[in-house]
CSV table of C-alpha atoms in Angstrom, one decimal:
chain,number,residue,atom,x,y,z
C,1,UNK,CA,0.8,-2.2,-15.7
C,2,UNK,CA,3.4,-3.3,-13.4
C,3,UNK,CA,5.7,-0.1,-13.2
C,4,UNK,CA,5.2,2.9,-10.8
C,5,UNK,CA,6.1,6.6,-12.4
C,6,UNK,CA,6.4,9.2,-10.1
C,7,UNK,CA,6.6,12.7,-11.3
C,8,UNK,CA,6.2,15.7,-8.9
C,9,UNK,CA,4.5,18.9,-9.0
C,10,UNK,CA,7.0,21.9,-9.3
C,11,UNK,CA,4.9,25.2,-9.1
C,12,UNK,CA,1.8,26.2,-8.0
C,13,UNK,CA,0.4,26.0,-10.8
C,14,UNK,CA,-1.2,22.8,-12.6
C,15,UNK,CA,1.1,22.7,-15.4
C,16,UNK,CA,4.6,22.3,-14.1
C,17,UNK,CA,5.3,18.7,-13.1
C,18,UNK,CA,9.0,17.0,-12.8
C,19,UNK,CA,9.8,13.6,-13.6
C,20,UNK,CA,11.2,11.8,-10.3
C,21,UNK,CA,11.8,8.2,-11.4
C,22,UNK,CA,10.3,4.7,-12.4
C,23,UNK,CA,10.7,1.6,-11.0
C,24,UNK,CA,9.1,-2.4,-11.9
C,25,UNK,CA,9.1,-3.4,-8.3
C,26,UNK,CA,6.3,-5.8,-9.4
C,27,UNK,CA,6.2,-8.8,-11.5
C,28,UNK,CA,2.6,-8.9,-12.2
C,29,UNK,CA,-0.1,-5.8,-12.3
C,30,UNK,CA,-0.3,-3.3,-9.6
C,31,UNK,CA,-3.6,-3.2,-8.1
C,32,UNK,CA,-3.6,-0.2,-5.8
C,33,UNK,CA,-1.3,3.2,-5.6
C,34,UNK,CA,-1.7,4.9,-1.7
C,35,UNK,CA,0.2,7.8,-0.8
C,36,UNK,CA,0.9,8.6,3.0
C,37,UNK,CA,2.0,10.6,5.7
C,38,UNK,CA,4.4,8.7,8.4
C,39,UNK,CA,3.0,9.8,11.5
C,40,UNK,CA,5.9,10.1,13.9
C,41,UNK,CA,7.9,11.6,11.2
C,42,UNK,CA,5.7,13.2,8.5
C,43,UNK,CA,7.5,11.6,5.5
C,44,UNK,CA,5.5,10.8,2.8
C,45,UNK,CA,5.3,7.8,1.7
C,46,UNK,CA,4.2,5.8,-1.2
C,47,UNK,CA,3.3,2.4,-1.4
C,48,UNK,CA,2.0,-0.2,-4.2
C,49,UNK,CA,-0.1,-3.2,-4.2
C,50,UNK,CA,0.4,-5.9,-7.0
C,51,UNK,CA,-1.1,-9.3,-7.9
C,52,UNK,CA,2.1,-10.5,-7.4
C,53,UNK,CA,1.3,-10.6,-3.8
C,54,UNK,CA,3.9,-8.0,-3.3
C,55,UNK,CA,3.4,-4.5,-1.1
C,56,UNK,CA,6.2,-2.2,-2.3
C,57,UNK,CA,7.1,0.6,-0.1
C,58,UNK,CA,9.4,3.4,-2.0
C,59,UNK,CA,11.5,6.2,-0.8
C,60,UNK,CA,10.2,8.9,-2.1
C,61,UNK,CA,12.7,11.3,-0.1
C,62,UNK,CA,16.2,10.0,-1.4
C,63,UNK,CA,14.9,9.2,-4.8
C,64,UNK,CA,16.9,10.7,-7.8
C,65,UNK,CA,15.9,11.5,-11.3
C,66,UNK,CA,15.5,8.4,-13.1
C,67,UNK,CA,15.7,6.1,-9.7
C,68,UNK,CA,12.6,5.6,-7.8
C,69,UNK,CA,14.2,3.8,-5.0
C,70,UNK,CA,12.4,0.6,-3.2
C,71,UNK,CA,12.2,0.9,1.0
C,72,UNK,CA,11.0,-2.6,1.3
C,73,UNK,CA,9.1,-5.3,-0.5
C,74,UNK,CA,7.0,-7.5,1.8
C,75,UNK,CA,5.1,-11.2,0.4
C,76,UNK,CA,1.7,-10.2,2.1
C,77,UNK,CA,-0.3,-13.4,0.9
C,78,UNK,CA,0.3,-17.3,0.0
C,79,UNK,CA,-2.5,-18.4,-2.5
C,80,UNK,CA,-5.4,-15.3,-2.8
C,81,UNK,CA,-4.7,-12.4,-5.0
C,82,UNK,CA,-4.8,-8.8,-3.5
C,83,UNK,CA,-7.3,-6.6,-4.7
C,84,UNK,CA,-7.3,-3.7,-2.4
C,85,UNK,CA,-5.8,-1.9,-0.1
C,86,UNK,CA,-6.7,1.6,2.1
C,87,UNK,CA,-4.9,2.9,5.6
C,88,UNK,CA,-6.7,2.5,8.6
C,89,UNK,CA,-7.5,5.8,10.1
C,90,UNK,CA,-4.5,6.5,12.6
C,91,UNK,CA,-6.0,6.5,16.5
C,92,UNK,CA,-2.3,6.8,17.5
C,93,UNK,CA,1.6,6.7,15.5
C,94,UNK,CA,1.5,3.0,14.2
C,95,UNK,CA,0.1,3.0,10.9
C,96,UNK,CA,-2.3,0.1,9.8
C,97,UNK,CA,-3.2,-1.4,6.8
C,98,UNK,CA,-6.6,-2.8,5.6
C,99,UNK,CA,-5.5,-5.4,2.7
C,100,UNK,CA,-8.7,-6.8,1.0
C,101,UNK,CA,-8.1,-10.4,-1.0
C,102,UNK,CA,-9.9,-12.5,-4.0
C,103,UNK,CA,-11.3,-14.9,-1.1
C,104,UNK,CA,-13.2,-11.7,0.6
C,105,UNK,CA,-10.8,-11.7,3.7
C,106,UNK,CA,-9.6,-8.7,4.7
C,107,UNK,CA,-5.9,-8.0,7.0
C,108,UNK,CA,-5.0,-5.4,9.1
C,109,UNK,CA,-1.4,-5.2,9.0
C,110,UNK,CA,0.8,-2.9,11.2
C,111,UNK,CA,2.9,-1.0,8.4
C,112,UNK,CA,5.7,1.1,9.7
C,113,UNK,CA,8.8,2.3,7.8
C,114,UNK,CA,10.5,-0.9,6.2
C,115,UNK,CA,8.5,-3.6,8.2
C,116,UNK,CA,4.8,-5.0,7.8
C,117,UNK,CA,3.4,-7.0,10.6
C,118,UNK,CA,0.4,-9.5,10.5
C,119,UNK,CA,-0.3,-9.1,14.5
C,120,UNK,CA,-3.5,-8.2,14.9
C,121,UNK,CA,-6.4,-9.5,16.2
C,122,UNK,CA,-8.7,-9.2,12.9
C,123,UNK,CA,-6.3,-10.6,10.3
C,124,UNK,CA,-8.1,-13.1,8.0
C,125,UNK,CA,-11.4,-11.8,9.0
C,126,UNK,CA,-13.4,-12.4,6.1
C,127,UNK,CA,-15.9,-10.5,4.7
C,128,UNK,CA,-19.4,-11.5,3.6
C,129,UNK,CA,-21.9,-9.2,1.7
C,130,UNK,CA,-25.7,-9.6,1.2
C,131,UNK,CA,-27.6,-7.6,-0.6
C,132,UNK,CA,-28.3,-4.8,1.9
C,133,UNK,CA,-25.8,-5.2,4.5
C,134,UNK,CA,-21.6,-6.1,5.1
C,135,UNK,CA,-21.2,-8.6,8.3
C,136,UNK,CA,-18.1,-9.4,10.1
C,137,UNK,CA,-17.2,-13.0,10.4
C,138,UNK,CA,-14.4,-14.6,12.5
């Protein structure tokens, strides 16, 4: 619940997988697994959500068997509980972050290698949904 297992893919075919490493970067459940591409750099990279109000960013490159190494670990909320999170699509090479919360706000977070920033101009928007349509509220 609160552990990340990565294992790898070693042939082709479906049936070969290696076993890179585990790590409990969390102290509560993870909510949401994304995998990425960095875009200056193409390194993937893997990141986890938890209700610990934690985003864990691993290094999947230098990671050894049995050592899933942690980037960085960023605090990303003070009282509401994360539920979500997806990458924005890229319009150039920042990456950013779309973190939906238990109080229906939703951040957009500037995520590069080792460093989250709340600097934009929609963080805290929140989010209101009707029955047949999503609006945008200030």
């Amino acid at each position: 619940d609160d552990t990340t297992t990565l294992i790898k893919r070693t042939s082709d075919s479906n049936s070969e997988w290696s076993y890179i490493g585990r790590n409990k970067a969390h102290y509560k459940s993870i909510v949401n697994i994304i995998f990425g591409i960095a875009l200056d750099s193409n390194v993937p990279r893997l990141l986890t959500l938890g209700k610990d109000r934690n985003l864990v960013e691993y290094d999947i490159l230098n990671s050894t068997e049995d050592n899933l190494i942690v980037m960085s670990t960023d605090k990303i909320e003070q009282s509401a509980t994360p539920v979500s999170c997806a990458w924005y699509p890229p319009i150039n090479k920042e990456h950013f972050l779309l973190i939906a919360n238990s109080e229906y706000k939703i951040q957009v977070a500037k995520c590069n290698h080792q460093t989250l920033q709340e600097d934009s101009p929609w963080t805290n928007t929140r989010i209101v949904h009707t029955k047949d349509c999503q609006s945008w509220l200030p």
